[in-house]
Coordinates of C-alpha atoms and ligand atoms in Angstrom, one line a residue:
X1 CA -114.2 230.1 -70.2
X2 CA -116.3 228.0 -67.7
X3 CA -116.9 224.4 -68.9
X4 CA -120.6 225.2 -68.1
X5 CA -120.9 228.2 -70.3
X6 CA -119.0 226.6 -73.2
X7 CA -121.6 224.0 -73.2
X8 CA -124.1 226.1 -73.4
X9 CA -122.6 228.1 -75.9
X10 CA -122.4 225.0 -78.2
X11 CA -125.6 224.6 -77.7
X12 CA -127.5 227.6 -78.3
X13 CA -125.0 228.5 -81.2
X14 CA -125.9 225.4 -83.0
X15 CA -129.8 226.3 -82.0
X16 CA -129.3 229.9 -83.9
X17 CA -127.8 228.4 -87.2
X18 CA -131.5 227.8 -88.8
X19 CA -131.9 231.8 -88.6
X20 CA -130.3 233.4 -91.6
X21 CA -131.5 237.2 -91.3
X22 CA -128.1 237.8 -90.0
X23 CA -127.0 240.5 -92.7
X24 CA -124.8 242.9 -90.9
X25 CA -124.4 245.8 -93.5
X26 CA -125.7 249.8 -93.1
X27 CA -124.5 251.1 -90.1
X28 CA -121.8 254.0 -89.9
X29 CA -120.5 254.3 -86.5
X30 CA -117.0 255.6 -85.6
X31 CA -114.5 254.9 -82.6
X32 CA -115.2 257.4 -80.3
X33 CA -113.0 256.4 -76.9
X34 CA -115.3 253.7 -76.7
X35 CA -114.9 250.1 -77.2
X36 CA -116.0 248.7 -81.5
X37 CA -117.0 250.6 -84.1
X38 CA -119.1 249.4 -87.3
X39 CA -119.5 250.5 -90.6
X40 CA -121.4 251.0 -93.5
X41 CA -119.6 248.5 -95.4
X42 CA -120.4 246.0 -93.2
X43 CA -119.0 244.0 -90.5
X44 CA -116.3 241.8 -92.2
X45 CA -118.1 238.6 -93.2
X46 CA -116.8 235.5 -92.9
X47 CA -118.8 232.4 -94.8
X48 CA -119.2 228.9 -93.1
X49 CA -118.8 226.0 -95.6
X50 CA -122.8 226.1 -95.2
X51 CA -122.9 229.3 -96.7
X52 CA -123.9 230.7 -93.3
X53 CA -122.5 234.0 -91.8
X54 CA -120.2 233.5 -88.5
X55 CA -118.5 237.1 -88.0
X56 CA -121.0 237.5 -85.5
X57 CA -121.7 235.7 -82.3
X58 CA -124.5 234.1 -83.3
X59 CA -126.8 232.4 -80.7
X60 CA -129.9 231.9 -79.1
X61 CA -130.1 233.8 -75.4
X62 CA -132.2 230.3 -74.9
X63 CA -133.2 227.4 -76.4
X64 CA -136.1 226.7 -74.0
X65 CA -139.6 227.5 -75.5
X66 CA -143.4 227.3 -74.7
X67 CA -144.4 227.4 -78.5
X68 CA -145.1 224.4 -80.4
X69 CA -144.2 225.4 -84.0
X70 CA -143.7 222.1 -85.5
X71 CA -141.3 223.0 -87.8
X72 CA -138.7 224.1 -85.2
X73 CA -136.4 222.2 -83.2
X74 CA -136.9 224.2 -80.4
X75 CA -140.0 223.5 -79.9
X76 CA -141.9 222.5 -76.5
X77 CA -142.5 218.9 -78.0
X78 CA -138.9 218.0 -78.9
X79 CA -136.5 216.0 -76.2
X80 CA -133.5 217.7 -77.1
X81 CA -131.0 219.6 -74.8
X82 CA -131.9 222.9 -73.5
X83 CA -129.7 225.8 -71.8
X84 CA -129.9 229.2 -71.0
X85 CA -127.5 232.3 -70.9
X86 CA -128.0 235.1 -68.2
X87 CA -127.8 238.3 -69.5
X88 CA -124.5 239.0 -67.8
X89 CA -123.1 235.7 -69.9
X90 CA -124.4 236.9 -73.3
X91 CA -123.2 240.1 -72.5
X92 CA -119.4 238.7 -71.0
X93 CA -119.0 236.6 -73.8
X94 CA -119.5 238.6 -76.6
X95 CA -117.0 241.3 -75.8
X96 CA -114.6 238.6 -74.7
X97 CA -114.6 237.6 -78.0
X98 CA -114.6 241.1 -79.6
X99 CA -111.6 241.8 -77.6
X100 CA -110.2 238.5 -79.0
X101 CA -111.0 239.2 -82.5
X102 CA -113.4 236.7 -83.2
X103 CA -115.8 238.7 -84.2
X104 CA -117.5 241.8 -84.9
X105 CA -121.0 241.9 -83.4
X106 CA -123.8 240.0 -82.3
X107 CA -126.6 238.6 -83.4
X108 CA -129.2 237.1 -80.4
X109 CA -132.5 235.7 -80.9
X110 CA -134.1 233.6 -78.7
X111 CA -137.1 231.2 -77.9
X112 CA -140.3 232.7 -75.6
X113 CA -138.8 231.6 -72.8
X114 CA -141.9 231.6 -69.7
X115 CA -143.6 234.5 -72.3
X116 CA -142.8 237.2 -74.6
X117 CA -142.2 240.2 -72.1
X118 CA -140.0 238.3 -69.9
X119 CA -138.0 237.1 -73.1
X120 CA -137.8 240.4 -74.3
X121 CA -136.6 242.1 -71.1
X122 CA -133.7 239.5 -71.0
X123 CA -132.8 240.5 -74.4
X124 CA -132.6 244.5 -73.6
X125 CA -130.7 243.3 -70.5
X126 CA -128.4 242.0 -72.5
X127 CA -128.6 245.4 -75.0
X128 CA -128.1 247.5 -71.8
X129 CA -124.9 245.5 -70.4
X130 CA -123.3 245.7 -73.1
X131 CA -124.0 249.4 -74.6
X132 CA -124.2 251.0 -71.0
X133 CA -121.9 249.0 -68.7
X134 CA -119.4 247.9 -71.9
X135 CA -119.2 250.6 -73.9
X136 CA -119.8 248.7 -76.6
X137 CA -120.6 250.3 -79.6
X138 CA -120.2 247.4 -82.2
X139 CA -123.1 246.3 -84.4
X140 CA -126.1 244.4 -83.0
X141 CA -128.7 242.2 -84.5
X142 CA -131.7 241.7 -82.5
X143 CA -134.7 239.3 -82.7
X144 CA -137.7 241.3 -81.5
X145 CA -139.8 239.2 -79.5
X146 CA -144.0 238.9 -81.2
X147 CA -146.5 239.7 -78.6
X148 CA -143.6 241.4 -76.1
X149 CA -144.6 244.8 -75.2
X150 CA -144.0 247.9 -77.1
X151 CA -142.0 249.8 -74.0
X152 CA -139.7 246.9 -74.5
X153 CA -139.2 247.0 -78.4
X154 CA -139.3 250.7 -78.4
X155 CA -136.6 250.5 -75.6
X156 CA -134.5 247.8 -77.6
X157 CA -134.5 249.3 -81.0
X158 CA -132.5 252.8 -79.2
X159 CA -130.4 250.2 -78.4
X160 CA -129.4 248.0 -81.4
X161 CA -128.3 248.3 -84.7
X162 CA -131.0 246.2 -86.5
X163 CA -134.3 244.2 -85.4
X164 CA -136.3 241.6 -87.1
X165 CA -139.3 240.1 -86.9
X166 CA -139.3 236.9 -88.2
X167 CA -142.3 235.9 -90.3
X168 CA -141.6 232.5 -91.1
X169 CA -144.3 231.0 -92.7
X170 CA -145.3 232.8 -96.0
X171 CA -149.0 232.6 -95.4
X172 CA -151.3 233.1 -92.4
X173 CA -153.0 229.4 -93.5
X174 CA -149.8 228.2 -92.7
X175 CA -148.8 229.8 -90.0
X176 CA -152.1 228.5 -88.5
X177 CA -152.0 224.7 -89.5
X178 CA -148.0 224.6 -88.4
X179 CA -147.9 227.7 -85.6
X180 CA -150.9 227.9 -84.3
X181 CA -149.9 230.0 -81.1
X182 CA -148.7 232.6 -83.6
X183 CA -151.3 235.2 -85.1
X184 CA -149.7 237.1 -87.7
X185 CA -151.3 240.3 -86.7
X186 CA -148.8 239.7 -83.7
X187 CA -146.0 239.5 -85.8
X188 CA -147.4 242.2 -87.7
X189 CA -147.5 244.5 -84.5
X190 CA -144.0 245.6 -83.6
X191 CA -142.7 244.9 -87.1
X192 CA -145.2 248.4 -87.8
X193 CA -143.7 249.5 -84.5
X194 CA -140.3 249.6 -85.7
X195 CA -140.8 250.7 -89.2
X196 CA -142.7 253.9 -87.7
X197 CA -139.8 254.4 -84.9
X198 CA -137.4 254.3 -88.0
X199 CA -139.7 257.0 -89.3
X200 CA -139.7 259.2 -86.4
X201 CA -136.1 258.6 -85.5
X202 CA -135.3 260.2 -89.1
X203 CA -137.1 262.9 -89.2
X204 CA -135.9 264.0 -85.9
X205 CA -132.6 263.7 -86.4
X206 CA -132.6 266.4 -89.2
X207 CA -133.3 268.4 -86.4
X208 CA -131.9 267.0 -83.3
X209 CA -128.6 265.4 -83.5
X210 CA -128.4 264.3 -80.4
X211 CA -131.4 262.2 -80.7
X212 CA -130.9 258.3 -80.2
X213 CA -131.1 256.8 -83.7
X214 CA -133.5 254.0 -83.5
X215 CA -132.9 250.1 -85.6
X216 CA -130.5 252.5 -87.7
X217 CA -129.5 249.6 -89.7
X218 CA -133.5 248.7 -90.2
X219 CA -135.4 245.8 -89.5
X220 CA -135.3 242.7 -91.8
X221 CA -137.5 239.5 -91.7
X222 CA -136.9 235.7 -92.6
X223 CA -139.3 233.0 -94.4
X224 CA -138.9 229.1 -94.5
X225 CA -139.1 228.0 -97.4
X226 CA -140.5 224.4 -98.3
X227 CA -141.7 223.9 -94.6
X228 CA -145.2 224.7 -96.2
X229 CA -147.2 224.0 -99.6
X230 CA -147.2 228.1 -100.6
X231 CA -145.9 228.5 -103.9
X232 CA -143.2 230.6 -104.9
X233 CA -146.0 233.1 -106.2
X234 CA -146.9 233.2 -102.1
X235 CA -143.5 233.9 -101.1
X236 CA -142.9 237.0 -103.4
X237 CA -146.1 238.4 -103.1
X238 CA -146.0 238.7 -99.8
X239 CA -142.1 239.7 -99.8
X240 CA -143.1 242.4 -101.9
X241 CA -145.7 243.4 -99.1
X242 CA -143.4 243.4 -96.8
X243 CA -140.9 245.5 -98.5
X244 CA -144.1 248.2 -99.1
X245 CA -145.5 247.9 -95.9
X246 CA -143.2 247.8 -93.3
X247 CA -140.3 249.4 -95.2
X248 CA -138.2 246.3 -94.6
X249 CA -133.9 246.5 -95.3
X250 CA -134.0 242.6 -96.5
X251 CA -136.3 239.4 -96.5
X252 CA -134.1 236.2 -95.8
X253 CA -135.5 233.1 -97.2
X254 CA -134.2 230.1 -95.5
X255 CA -134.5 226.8 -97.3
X256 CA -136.3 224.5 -94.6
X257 CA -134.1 221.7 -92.9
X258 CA -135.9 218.9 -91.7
X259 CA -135.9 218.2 -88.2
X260 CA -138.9 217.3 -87.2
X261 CA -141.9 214.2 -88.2
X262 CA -145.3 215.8 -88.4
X263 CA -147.9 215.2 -90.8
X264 CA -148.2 218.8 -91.8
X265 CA -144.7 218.6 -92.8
X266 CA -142.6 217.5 -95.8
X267 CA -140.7 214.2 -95.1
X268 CA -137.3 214.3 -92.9
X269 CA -135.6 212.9 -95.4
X270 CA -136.8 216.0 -98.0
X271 CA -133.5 217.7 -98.8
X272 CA -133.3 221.1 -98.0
X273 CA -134.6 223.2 -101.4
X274 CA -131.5 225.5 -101.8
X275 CA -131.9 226.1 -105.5
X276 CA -135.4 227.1 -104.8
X277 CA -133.9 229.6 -101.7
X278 CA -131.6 230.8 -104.3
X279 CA -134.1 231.9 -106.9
X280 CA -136.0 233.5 -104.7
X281 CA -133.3 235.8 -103.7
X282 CA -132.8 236.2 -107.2
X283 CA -137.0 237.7 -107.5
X284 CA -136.7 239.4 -104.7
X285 CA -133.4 241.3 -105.9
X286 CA -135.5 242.0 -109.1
X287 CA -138.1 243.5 -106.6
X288 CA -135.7 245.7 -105.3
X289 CA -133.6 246.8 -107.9
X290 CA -134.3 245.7 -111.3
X291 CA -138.5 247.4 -110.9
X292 CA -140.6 243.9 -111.4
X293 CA -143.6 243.5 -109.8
X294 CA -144.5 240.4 -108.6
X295 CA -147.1 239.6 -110.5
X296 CA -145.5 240.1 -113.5
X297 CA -142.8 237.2 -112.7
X298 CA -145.4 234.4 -111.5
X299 CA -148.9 234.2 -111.2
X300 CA -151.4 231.5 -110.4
X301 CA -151.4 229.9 -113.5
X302 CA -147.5 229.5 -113.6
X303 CA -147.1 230.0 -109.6
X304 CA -143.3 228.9 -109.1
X305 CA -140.1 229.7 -110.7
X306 CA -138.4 227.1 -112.8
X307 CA -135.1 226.1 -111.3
X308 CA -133.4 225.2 -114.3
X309 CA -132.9 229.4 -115.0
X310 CA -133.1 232.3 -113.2
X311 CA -136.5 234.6 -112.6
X312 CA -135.4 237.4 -114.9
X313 CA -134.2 234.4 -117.9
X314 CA -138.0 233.2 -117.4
X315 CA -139.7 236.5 -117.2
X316 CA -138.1 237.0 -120.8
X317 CA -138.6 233.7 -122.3
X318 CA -141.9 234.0 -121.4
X319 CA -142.4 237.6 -123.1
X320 CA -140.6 237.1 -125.6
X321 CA -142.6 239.9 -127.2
X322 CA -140.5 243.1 -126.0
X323 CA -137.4 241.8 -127.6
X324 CA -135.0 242.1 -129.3
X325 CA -134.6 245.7 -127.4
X326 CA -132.1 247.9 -129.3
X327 CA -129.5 249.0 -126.7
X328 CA -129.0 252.4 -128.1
X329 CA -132.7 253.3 -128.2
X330 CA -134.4 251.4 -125.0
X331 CA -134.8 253.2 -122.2
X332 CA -133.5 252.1 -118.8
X333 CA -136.1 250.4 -117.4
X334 CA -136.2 248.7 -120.3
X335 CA -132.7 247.6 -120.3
X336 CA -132.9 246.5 -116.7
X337 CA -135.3 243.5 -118.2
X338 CA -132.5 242.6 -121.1
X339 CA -130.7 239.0 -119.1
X340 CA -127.4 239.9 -119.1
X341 CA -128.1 243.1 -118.0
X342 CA -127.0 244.6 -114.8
X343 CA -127.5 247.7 -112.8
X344 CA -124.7 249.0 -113.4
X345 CA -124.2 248.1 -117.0
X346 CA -127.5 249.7 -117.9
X347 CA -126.2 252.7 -115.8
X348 CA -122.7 252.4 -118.0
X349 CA -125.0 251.8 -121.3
X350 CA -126.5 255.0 -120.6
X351 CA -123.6 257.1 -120.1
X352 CA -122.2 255.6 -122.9
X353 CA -124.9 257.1 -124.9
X354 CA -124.6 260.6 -124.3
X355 CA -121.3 260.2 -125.9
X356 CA -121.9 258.1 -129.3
X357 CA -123.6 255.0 -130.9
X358 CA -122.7 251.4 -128.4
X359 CA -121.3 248.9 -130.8
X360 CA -121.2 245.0 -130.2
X361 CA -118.0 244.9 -129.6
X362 CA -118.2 247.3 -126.7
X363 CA -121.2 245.4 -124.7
X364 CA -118.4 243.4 -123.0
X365 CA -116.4 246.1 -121.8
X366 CA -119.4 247.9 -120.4
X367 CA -119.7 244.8 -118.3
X368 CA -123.2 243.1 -120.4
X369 CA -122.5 239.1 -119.8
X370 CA -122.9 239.2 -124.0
X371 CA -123.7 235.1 -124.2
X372 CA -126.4 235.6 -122.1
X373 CA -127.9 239.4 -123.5
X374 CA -127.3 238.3 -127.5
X375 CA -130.6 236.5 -127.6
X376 CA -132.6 239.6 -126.4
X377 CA -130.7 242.4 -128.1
X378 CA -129.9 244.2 -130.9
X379 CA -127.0 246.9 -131.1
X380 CA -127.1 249.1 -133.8
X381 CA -129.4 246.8 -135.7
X382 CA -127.3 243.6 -135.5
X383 CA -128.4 240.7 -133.9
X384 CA -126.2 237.8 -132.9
X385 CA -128.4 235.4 -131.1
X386 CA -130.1 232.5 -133.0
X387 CA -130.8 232.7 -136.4
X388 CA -134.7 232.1 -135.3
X389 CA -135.5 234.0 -132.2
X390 CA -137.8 231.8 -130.1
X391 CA -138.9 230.6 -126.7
X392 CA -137.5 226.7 -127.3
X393 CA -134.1 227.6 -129.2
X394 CA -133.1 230.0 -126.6
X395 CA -134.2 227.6 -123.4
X396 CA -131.9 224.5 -125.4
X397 CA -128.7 227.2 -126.0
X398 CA -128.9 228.5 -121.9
X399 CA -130.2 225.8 -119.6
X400 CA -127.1 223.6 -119.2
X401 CA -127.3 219.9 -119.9
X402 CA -125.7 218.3 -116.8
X403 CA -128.3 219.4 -113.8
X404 CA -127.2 220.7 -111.2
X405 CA -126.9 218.3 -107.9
X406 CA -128.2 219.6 -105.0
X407 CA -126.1 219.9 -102.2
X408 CA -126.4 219.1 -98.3
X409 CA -126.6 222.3 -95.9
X410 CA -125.5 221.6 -92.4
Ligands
SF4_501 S1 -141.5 230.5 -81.1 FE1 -139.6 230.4 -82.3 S2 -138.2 229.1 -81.0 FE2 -140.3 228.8 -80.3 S3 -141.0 226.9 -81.3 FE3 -141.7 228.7 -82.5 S4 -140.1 229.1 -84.0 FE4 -139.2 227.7 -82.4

């Protein structure tokens, strides 16, 4: 590899690690005599000790950027070293090292570079090289570029495997006080585009096969989180929003790093919040699977989540009034509220059912974490949580007594 290219590559791969929408999961694609394949499973992930995924080639097609979003280290303002891939790099280098086995995709974002459309038609350059010149049929993550024209999202999402949009700042007050060349109805704009060319793309497969799926994998989004003052309450309703609105696959949170002084933002020396990050994936899975509302987890009067224990733990302490919940009678919606309580085991638990009476002693086989469900449950009338079922007992039996210590990211 050319010195000048590995330099670059260091670079604009360090540039893309503050992005975390890089799921890679959804995509069924076989072999067929050309070169990669991807599947539904999921490209083989591979975790940095950050917790970061790296089975992709992750980078930034540039580095260079006319925004000033002050949270960014790419931005405008900063002194900091700057490169530049050609298409024909991007392209070279990722099926070098798919051909070496390093990994099993890409994932390429990049900063507006001159403006959006000329960004953007870098980026399907790169799409084109690789799909149309390489053969490659491996999975692809691309950043769609705000503001870039439609042609050119339209013509990328044929192309890759999954787009996002990112929204980054959870409300449009804060987009405007710390990204004020970003209007959100400009993020809004090809994040609708997508979700309808998904829509189309569907329907017209059931009756042209040959039609060219479009952002098969679907699009995904990321927010900062603790960049801004919104509350948690902020960051789920909207989540939830997106998920309704735009049919999203995932919303990545990404804890804010510090890299930047501004008074609009939290001190450089604020530790990145990852317990915070991590709770909020926790809500957001109960938006998705467990049937919560938003509302009902937070509202303004108790706007964030506690960190000592997790959303669905403080949805129930706080309403303590459904429980205990018998496990043979409740139905599963019900069940899905009971902390301890899983998808699947409430699928097992009402299986189980059909058959004969659950006793205690089989909670643990269906796969209920029991220590953490006993508080909330009965099964067949017994109860083996604390002789007094309250708010306080249950809250000094759960939350652990050494806290947590918050570890560094990068
Ligand atoms: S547009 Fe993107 S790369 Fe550019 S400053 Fe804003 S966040 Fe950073």
């Amino acid at each position: 590899m050319k010195e000048s290219v590995l330099e670059k590559l260091s670079i604009l791969a360090d540039a893309a690690k503050y992005d975390v929408s890089c799921s890679t999961s959804g995509v069924n694609r076989s072999n067929n005599k050309v070169l990669g394949s991807a599947t539904s499973a999921g490209i083989c992930h591979t975790w940095s000790a950050d917790g970061r995924c790296v089975s992709l080639l992750k980078i930034l097609m540039t580095n260079y950027c006319v925004y000033d979003c002050e949270y960014c280290v790419n931005r405008i303002s900063n002194d900091i070293k700057r490169a530049s891939f050609s298409p024909e790099e991007v392209a070279e280098l990722t099926i070098e090292f798919y051909r070496r086995n390093y990994i099993e995709g890409l994932f390429l974002s990049a900063g507006i570079e001159k403006n959006p459309n000329h960004t953007m038609e870098r980026l399907v350059k790169v799409l084109l090289l690789l799909r149309n010149k390489y053969g490659f049929s491996g999975y692809i993550h691309l950043k769609a570029i705000p503001g870039a024209d439609p042609i050119l999202i339209k013509q990328a999402g044929i192309l890759t495997d999954r787009m996002s949009v990112n929204i980054e700042l959870p409300s449009e007050n804060s987009l405007k006080v710390l990204a004020p060349q970003k209007q959100i109805d400009s993020l809004y704009l090809p994040m609708k585009q997508i979700r309808e060319g998904i829509e189309e793309s569907v329907f017209e497969n059931q009756y042209f096969k040959s039609t060219p799926k479009f952002v098969p994998a679907g699009q995904s989004t990321q927010m900062i989180v603790g960049a801004s003052p919104d509350t948690d309450l902020t960051i789920i309703k909207n989540t939830q929003n997106l998920y309704r609105g735009f049919n999203l696959k995932r919303v990545y949170f990404s804890a804010y790093v510090p890299v930047n002084q501004g008074s609009n933002l939290p001190s450089i020396q604020t530790t990145p919040p990852l317990v915070r990050e991590h709770r909020l994936y926790q809500a957001d899975w109960l938006l998705r699977f467990y049937k919560f509302d938003a509302n009902e987890l937070l509202n303004e009067g108790n706007p964030n989540f506690e960190l000592d224990i997790d959303p669905k733990m403080m949805w129930a302490l706080k309403n303590m009034n459904h429980f205990p919940m018998e496990i043979n009678k409740v139905s599963y919606e019900e069940l899905l509220r009971i902390p301890g309580i899983g998808v699947r085991s409430a699928q097992r638990i009402i299986r189980q059912r059909r058959i004969g009476l659950i006793q205690y002693d089989d909670l643990k086989k269906i796969g209920v974490v029991v220590k953490r469900a006993k508080y909330f449950i009965t099964c067949n009338g017994k109860y083996e949580g604390l002789k007094e079922m309250n708010e306080n007992g249950i809250r000094e039996a759960l939350v652990p007594i050494n806290k947590y210590e918050q570890l560094t990211l990068f």
